[in-house]
Coordinates of C-alpha atoms in Angstrom, one line a residue:
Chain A
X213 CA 0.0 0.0 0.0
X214 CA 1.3 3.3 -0.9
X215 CA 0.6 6.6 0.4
X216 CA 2.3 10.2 -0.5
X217 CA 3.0 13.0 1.6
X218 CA 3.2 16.5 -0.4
X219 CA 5.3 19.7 1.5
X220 CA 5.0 23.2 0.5
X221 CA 5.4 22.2 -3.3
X222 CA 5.5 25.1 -5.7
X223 CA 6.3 25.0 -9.4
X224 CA 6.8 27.7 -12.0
X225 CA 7.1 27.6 -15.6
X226 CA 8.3 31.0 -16.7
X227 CA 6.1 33.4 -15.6
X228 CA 3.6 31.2 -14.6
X229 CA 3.2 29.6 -11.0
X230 CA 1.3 26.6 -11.5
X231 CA 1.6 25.2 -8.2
X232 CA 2.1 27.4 -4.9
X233 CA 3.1 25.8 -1.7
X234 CA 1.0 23.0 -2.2
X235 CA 0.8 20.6 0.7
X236 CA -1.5 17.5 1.3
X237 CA -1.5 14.1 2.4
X238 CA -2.7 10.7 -0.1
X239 CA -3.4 8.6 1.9
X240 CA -3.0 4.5 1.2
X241 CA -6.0 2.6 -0.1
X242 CA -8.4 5.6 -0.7
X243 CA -10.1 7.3 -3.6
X244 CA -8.5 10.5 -3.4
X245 CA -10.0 13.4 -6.2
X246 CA -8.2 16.4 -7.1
X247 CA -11.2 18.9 -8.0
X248 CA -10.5 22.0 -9.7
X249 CA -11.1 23.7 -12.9
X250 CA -8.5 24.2 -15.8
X251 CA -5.1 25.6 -14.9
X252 CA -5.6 24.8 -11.4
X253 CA -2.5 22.8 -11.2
X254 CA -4.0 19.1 -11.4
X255 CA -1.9 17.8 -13.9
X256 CA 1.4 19.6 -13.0
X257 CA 1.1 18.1 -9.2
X258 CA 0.1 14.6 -11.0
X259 CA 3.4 14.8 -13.0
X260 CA 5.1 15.7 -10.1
X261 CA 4.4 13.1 -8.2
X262 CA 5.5 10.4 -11.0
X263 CA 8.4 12.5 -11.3
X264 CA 7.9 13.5 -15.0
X265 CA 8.4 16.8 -13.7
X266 CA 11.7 17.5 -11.0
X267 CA 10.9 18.5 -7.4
X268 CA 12.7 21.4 -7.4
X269 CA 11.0 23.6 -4.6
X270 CA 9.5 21.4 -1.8
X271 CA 9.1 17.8 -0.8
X272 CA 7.4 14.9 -1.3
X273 CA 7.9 12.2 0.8
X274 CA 6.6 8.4 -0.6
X275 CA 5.8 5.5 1.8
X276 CA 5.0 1.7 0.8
X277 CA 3.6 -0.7 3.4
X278 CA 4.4 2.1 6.2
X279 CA 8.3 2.2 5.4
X280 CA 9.6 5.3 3.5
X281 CA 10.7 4.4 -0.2
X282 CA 12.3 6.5 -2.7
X283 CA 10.8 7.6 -6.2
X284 CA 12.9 5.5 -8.2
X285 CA 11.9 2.2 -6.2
X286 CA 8.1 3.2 -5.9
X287 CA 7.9 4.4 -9.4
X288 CA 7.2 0.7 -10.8
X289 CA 4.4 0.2 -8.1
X290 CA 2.9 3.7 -9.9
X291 CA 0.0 3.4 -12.9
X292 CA -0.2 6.9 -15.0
X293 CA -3.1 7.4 -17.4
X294 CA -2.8 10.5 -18.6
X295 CA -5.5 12.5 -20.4
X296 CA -4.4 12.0 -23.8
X297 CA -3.3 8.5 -24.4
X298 CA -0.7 6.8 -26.1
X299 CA -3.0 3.8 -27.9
X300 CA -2.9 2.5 -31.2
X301 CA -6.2 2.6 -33.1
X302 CA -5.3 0.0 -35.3
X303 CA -4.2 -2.7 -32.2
X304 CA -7.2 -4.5 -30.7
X305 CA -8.0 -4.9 -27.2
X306 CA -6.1 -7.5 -26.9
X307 CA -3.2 -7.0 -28.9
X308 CA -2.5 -3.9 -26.4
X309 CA -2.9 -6.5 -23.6
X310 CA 0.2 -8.1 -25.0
X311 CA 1.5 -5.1 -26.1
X312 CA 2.0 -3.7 -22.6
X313 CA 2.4 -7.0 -21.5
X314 CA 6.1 -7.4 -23.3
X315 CA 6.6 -4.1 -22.3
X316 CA 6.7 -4.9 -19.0
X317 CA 7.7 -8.1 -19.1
X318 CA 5.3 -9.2 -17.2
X319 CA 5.5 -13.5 -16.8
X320 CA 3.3 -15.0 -19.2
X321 CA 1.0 -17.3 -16.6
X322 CA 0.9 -13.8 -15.0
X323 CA 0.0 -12.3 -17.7
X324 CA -2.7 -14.2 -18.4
X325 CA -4.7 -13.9 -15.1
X326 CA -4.2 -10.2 -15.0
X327 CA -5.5 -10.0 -18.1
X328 CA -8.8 -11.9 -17.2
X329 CA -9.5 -10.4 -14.5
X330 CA -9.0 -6.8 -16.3
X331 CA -11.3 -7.8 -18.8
X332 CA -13.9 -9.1 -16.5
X333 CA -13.6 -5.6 -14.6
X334 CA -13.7 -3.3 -17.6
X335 CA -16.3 -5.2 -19.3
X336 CA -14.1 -5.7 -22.2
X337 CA -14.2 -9.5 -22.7
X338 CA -16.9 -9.1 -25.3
X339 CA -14.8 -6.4 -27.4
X340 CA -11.6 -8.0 -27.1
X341 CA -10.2 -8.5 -31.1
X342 CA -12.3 -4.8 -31.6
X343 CA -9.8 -2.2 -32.8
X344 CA -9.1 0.8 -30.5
X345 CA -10.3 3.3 -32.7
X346 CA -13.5 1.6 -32.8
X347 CA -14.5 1.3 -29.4
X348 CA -16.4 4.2 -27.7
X349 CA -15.2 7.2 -25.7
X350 CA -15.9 5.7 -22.7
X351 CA -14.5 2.0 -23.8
X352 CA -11.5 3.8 -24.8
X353 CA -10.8 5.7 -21.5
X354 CA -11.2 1.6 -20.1
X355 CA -9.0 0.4 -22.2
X356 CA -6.3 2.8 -21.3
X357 CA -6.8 1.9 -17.5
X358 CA -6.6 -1.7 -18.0
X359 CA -3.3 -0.9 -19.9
X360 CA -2.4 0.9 -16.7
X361 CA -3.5 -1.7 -14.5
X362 CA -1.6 -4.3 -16.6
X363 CA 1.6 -4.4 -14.1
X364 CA -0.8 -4.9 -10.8
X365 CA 0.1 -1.2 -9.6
X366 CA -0.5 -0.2 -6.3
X367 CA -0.8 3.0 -7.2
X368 CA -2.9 4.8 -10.1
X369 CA -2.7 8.3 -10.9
X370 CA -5.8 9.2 -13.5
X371 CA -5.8 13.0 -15.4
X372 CA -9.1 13.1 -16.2
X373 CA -10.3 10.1 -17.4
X374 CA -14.2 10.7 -17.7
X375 CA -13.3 14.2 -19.9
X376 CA -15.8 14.0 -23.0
X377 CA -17.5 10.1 -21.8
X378 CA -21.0 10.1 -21.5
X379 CA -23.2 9.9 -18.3
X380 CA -23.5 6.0 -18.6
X381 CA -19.7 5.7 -19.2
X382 CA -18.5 7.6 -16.6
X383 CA -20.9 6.4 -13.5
X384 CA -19.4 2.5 -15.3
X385 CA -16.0 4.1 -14.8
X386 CA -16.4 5.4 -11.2
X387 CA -17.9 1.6 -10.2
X388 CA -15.2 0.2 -11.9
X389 CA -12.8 2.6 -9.5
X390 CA -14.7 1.3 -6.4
X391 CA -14.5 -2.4 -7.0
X392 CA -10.7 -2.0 -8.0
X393 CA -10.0 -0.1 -4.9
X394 CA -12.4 -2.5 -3.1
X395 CA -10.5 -5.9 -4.2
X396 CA -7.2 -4.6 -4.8
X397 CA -6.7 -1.9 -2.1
X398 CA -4.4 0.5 -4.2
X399 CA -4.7 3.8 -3.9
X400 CA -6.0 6.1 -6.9
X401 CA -5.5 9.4 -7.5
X402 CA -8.0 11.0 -10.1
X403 CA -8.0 14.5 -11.2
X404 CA -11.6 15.9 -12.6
X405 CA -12.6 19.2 -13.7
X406 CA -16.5 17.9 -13.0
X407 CA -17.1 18.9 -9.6
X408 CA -20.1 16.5 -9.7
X409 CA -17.6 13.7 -9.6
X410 CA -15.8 15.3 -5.9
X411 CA -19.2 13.7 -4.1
X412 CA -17.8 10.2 -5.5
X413 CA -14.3 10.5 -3.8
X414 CA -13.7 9.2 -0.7
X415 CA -11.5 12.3 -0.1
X416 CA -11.2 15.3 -2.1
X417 CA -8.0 18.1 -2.5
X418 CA -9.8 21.5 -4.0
X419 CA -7.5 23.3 -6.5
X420 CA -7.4 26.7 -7.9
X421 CA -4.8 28.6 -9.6
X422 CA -2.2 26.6 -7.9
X423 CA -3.6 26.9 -4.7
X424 CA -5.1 24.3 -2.4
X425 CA -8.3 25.3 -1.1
X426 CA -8.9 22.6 1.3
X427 CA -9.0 19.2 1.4
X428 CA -11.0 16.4 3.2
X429 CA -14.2 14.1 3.1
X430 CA -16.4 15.3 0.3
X431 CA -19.4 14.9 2.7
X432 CA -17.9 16.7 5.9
X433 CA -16.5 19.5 3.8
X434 CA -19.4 20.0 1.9
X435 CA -22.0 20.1 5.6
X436 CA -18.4 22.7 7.0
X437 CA -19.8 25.1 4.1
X438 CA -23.2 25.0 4.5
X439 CA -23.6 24.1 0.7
X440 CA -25.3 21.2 -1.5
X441 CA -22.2 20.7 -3.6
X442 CA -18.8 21.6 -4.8
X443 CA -19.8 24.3 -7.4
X444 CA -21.3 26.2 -4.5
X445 CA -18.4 25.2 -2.5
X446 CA -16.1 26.8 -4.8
X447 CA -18.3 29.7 -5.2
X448 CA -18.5 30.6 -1.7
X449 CA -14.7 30.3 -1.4
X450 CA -14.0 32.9 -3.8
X451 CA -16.7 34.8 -2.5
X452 CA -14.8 34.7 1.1
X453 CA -11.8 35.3 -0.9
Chain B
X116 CA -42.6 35.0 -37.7
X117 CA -43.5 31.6 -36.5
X118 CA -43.5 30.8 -32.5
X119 CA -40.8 28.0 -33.4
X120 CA -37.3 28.6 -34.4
X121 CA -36.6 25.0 -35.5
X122 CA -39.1 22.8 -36.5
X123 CA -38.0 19.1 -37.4
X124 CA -40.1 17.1 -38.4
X125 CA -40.0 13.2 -39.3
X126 CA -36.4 13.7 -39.9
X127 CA -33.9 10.6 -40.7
X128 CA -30.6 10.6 -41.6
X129 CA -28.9 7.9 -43.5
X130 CA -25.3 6.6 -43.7
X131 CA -24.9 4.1 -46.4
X132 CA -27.3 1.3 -44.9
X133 CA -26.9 3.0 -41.0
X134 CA -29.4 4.9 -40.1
X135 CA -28.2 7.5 -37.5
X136 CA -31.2 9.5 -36.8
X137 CA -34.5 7.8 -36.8
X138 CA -37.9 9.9 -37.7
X139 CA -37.0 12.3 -35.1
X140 CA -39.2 15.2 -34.7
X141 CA -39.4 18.1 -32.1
X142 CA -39.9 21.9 -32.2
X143 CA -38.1 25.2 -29.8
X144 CA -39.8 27.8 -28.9
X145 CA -38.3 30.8 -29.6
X146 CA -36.1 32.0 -26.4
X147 CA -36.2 28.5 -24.5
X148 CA -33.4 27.1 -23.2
X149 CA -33.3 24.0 -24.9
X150 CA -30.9 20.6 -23.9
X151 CA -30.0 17.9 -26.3
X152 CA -28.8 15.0 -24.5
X153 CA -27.4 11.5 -25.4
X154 CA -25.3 9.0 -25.0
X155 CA -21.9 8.4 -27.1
X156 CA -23.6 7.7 -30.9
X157 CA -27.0 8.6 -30.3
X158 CA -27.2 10.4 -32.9
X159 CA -26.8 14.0 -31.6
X160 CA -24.0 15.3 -34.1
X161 CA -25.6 14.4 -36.4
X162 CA -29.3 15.8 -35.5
X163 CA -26.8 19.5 -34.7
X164 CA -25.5 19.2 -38.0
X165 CA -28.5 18.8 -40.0
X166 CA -30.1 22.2 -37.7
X167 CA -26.8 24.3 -38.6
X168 CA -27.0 23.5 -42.3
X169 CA -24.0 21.4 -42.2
X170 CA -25.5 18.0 -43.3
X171 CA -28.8 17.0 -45.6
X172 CA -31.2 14.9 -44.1
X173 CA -32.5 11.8 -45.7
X174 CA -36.0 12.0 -45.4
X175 CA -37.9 15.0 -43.2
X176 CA -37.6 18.5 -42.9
X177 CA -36.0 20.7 -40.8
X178 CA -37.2 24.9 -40.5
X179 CA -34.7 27.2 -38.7
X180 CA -35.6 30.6 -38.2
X181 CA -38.5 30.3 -40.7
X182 CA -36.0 29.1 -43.0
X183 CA -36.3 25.6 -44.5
X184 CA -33.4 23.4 -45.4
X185 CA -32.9 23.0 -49.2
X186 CA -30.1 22.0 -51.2
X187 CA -27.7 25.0 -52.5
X188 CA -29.7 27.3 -49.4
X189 CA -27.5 26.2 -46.7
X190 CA -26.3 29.6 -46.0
X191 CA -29.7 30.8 -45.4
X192 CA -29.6 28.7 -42.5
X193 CA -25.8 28.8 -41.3
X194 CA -26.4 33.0 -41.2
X195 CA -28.8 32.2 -38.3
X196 CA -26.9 29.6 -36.5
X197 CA -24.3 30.9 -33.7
X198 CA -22.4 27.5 -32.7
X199 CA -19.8 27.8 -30.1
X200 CA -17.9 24.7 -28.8
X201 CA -15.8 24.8 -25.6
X202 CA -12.4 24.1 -27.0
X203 CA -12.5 24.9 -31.0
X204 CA -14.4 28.0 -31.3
X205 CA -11.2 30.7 -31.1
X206 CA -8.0 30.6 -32.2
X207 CA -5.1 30.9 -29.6
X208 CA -2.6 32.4 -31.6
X209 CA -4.9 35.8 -32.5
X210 CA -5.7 38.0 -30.8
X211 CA -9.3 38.5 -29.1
X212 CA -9.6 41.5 -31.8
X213 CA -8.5 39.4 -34.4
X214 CA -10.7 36.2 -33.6
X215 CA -13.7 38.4 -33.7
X216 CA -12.7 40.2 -37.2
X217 CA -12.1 36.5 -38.6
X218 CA -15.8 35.9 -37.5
X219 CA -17.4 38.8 -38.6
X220 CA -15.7 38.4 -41.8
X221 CA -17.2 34.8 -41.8
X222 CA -20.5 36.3 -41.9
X223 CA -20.0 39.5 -43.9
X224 CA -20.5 41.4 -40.9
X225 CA -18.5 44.5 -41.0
X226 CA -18.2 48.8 -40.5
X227 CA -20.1 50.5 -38.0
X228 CA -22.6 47.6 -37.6
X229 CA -19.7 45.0 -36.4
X230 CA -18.3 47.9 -34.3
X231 CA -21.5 48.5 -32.6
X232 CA -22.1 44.8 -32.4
X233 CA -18.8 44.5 -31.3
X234 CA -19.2 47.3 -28.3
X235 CA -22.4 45.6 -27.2
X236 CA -21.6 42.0 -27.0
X237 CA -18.4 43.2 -24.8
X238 CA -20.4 45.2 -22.6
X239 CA -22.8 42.1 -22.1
X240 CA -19.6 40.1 -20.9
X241 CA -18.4 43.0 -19.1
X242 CA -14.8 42.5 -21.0
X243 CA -12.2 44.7 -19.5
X244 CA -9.1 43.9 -21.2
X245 CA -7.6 44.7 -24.5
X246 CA -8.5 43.6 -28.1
X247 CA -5.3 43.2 -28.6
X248 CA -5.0 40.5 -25.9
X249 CA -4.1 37.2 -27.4
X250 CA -6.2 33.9 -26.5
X251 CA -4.0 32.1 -25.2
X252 CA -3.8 33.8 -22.5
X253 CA -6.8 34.7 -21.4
X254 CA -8.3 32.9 -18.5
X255 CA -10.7 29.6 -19.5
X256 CA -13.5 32.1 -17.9
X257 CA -12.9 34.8 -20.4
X258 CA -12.1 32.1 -23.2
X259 CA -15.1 31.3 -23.1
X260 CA -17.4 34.3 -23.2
X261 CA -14.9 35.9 -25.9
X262 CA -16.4 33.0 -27.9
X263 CA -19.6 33.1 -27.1
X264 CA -19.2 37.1 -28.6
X265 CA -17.7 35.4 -32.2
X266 CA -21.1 33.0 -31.7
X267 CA -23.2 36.0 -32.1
X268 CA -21.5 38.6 -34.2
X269 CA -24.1 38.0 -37.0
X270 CA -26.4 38.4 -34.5
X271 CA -27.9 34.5 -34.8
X272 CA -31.7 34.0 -33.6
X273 CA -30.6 30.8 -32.4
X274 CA -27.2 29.7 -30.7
X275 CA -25.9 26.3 -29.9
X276 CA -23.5 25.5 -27.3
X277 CA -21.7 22.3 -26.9
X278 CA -20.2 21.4 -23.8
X279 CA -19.9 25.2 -23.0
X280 CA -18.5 25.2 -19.3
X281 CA -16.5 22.0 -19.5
X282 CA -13.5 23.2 -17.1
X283 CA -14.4 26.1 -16.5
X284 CA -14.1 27.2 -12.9
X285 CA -17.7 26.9 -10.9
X286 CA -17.5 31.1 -10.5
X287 CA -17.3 31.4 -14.3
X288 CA -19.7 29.0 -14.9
X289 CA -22.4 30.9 -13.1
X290 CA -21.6 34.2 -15.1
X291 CA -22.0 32.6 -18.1
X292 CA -24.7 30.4 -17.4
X293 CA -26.1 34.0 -16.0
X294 CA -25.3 35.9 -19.5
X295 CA -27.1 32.8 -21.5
X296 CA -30.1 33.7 -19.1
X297 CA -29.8 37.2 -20.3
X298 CA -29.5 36.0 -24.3
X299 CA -32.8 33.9 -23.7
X300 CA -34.7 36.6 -21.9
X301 CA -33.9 38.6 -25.0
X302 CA -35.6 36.0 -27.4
X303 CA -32.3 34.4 -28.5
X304 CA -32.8 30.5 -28.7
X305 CA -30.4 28.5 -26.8
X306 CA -29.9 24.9 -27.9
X307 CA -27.5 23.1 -25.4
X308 CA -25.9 19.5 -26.0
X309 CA -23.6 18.3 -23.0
X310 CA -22.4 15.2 -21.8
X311 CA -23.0 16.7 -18.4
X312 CA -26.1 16.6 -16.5
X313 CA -25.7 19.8 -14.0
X314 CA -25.3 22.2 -17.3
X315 CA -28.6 19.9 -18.6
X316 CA -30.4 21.2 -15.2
X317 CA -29.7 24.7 -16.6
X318 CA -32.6 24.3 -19.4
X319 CA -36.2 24.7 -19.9
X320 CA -36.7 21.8 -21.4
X321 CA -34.5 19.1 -22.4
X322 CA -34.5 15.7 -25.1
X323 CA -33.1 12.6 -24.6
X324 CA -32.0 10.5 -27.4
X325 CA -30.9 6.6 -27.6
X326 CA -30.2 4.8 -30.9
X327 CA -31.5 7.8 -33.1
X328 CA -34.4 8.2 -31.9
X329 CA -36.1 10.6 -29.2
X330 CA -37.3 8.6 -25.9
X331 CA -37.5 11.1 -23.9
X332 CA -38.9 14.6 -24.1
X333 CA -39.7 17.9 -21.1
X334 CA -38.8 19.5 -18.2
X335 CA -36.1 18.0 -16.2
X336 CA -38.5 18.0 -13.7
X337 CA -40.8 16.3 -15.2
X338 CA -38.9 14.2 -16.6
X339 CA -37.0 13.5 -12.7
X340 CA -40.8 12.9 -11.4
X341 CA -41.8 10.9 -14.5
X342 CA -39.2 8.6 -14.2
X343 CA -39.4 8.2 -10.6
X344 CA -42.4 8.2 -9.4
X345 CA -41.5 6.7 -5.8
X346 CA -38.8 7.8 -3.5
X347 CA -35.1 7.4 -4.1
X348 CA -32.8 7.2 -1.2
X349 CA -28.8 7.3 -1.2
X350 CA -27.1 4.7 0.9
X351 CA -23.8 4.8 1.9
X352 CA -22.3 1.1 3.0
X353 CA -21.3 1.1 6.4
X354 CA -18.2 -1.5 5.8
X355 CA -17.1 -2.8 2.6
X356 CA -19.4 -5.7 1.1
X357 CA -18.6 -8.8 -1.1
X358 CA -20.0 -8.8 -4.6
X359 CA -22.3 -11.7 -2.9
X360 CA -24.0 -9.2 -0.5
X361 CA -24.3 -6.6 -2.9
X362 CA -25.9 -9.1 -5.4
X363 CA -28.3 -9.7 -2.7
X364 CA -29.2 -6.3 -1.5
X365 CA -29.9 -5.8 -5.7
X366 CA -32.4 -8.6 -5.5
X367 CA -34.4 -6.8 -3.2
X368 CA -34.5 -3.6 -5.2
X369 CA -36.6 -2.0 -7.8
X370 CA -33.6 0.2 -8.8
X371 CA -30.1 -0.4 -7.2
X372 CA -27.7 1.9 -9.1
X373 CA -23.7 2.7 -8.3
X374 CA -22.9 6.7 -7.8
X375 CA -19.1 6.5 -6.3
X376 CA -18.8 4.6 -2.7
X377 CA -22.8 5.2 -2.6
X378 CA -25.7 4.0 -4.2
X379 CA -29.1 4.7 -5.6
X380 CA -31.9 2.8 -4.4
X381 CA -35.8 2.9 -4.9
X382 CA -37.4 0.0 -2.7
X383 CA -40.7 -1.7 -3.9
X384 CA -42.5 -0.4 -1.1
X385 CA -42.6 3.4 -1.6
X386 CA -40.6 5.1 1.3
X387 CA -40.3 1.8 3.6
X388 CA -36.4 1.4 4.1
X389 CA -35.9 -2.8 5.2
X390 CA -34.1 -3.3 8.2
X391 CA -31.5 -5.2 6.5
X392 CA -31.0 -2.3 4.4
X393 CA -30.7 0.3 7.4
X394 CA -28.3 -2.0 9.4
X395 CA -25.5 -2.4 6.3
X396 CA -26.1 1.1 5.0
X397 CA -26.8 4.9 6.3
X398 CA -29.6 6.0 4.3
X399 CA -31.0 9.3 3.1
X400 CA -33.9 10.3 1.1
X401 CA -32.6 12.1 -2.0
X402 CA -34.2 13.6 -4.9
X403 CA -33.7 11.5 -8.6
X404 CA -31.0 14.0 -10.4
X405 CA -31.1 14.6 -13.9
X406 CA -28.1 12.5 -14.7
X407 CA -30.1 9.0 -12.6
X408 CA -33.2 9.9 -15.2
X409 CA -30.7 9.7 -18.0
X410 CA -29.3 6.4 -17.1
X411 CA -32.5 5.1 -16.0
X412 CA -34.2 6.3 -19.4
X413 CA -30.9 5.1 -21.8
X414 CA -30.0 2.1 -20.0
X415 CA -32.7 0.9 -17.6
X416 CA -31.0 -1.7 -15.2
X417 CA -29.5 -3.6 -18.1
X418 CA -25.7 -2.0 -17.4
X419 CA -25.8 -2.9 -13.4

């Protein structure tokens, strides 16, 4: 089980402070949500934290199974899906499967009950020899988690996954999320720019402009503001503000 | 002048032997807020395309602004269309001066009309920066209502928005869903088509489509009271449960739908809560939302 500890991370690119003294606290085996419209730093702090983008000012601090680790060492426990992804429309289903499979030469009897299991989850079994471009948003955005999933992280950072799926897609996508976090205990990371989807987290981090604006249980934060959900949160803040 | 601004009527559209929109027919009021909602290849596109004079139909007809679709007349209609999408609609390396000339050029909008136009639509968004201020780096708020100002340029009786406050922050989101309150109270028409069922609460009236064809059609209050008639609660598990129990808590259910770590739940008996139910779960009466009608509507229980 992995969790992450962020301290007073900022980041600037040029004139631009994407992320300012950001700290918070991802706990292991949770849901965890990072709400917040464009350019609120989501994807920045996501790349960050895989270490596609240096440290430079602040710290953060990775633990597996209680016992610090370093980035290097927990980086192959990490899943990234980021929001545009790298899939080949002419490879079915399940020539990505073996695809990502030889790329991380991942065992083949291995390979083979991951890959079941994936498919079971994802309700892919029935479109396994269907090209990617041919599947639908929402298939797509699956297909690119099981991908993810392939190497049994125990960790998965999503950017925006359910960006452009439909209603029946993404509430598919967000059960899917519950079970995997339910059977396999890793921890997921998602950011949204839907503020519909905080009430689905089991905690939520609130970002704007590079800011965090609080963090916590959806529910308990939302009953703290007096409000029926996060547009209104967000709203009041900057009202306040 | 007609009370309608479009007026579709038994309209199909056919690719090769698929057909993509199904004898669809519906009518807007002039000034309504109107949603067009769907899943993934239900044929809304196409349905937009056909109403902005962008695609024939097959069979049907289709009357925008009192102006029917005929072959070679497209322009007739396009000159009363506004169409602004979230991403696509300006161009980041122009300036905001220069995105709007490009539009108005479009139309053949220019001189002291575009200017006034121009002066107008800015004072209606309450713009405060320079024309010559590129795109790119304007805020996504500003983005935005800079685009909805190229939308109307030609002064369009209707305007149709796709996705128009996808990631936009919650404050700009209420101004603009505040200035398309303004446009409608005006008589402009607003057609909407999101993914996203909060921006679908936003409209007068709203149609669902699956497979091509309209199955649903009204208020989304109506439509949240039609298509839940008895109570809906929202249970929250008190532990984690094995597929096995939730299987069995389903079996006992009318409608037993996932929403995150909760779940939607309508119980045969209206408003009785079983005891089973109340000792696994904490349970609160909720009201249906527009995005449980749409699943209920498109999918039924099949997908759960």
């Amino acid at each position: 089980m992995i969790s992450v500890e962020v301290q007073h991370l900022s980041r600037r690119f040029k004139e631009i402070k994407a992320l300012k003294d950001v700290s918070l606290c991802f706990e292991a085996g949770m849901i965890h949500g990072l709400i917040g419209p464009e350019g609120a730093g989501k994807t920045t702090l996501l790349r960050t934290l895989l270490g596609l983008l240096d440290c430079k000012e602040g710290h953060i601090l990775y633990q597996k199974d209680d016992a610090p680790i370093t980035l290097k060492k927990v980086r192959a426990h990490i899943a990234y899906m980021p929001e545009k992804q790298s899939l080949y429309g002419d490879l079915s289903v399940r020539e990505h499967l073996h695809f990502f499979k030889d790329l991380y030469g991942i065992p083949p009897q291995e390979f083979q009950q991951r890959a079941d299991v994936l498919l079971h989850l994802t309700r892919l079994e029935k479109f396994k020899d269907r090209a990617a471009r041919q599947l639908s948003g929402g298939m797509y955005k699956k297909l690119g988690l099981m991908c993810a999933l392939l190497r049994a992280p125990q960790m998965v950072l999503l950017d925006e996954p359910t960006n452009g799926v439909d209603p029946i897609s993404r509430r598919e996508f967000w059960a899917m999320l519950h079970e995997l976090r339910f059977e396999k205990n890793i921890t997921i990371i998602m950011a949204t720019a839907y503020m519909d989807e905080a009430e689905r987290c089991e905690k939520v981090h609130l970002l704007e402009g590079g800011n965090v604006i609080d963090s916590g249980v959806p529910q308990d934060l939302m009953r703290r503001y007096a409000v029926d959900n996060f547009d209104e949160l967000f709203i009041k803040k900057a009202e306040q503000a | 002048m007609t009370d309608f601004i479009v007026e579709v009527q038994g309209l199909c559209v056919q690719f090769g032997s698929f057909f993509a929109v199904k004898d669809v027919s519906f009518c807007v009021p002039r000034g309504e807020i109107f949603g067009f909602l769907g899943a993934n290849g239900a044929g809304k596109t196409t349905t937009i395309r056909v109403i902005c004079g962008l695609l024939p139909a097959t069979k049907g007809s289709v009357i925008v602004d009192g102006e029917p679709f005929l072959p070679g007349r497209e322009d007739r209609i396009k000159a009363k269309v506004g169409y602004m999408s979230q991403r696509f609609t300006l161009y980041e390396d122009l300036t905001v001066g220069e995105n709007l000339d490009f539009a108005a050029m479009l139309h053949q909008v220019s001189g002291a009309l575009y200017k006034q136009r121009k002066e107008d639509l800015f004072a209606m968004i309450q713009f405060n920066r320079t024309e010559r201020t590129m795109v790119a780096d304007l805020p996504s708020g500003t983005k935005q209502q800079v685009a909805l100002v190229a939308s109307l340029i030609h002064d369009p009786n209707l305007v149709v928005l796709d996705e128009p406050t996808a990631g936009v922050s919650p404050v700009s989101r209420q101004k603009f869903w505040e200035l398309i309150h303004q446009l409608a109270a005006k008589g402009k028409t607003i057609f909407v088509t999101t993914h996203y069922m909060d921006e679908a609460e936003n409209c007068n009236r709203i149609v669902l489509m699956r497979s091509g064809e309209i199955i649903a059609l009204g208020t989304p209050k109506d439509l949240e009271k039609e298509t839940f008639p008895k109570p809906m609660f929202r249970l929250l598990p008190k532990s984690d449960l094995s597929t096995e129990q939730l299987k069995n808590f389903k079996e006992q259910c009318e409608l037993f739908m996932p929403y995150g770590r909760y779940f939607h739940v309508i119980f045969p008996k209206e408003g009785l809560v079983p005891p089973l139910f109340q000792e696994h779960f904490s349970v609160e009466s909720i009201a249906p939302s527009l995005e449980d009608v749409f699943i209920q509507k498109v999918e039924g229980d099949r997908s759960w």
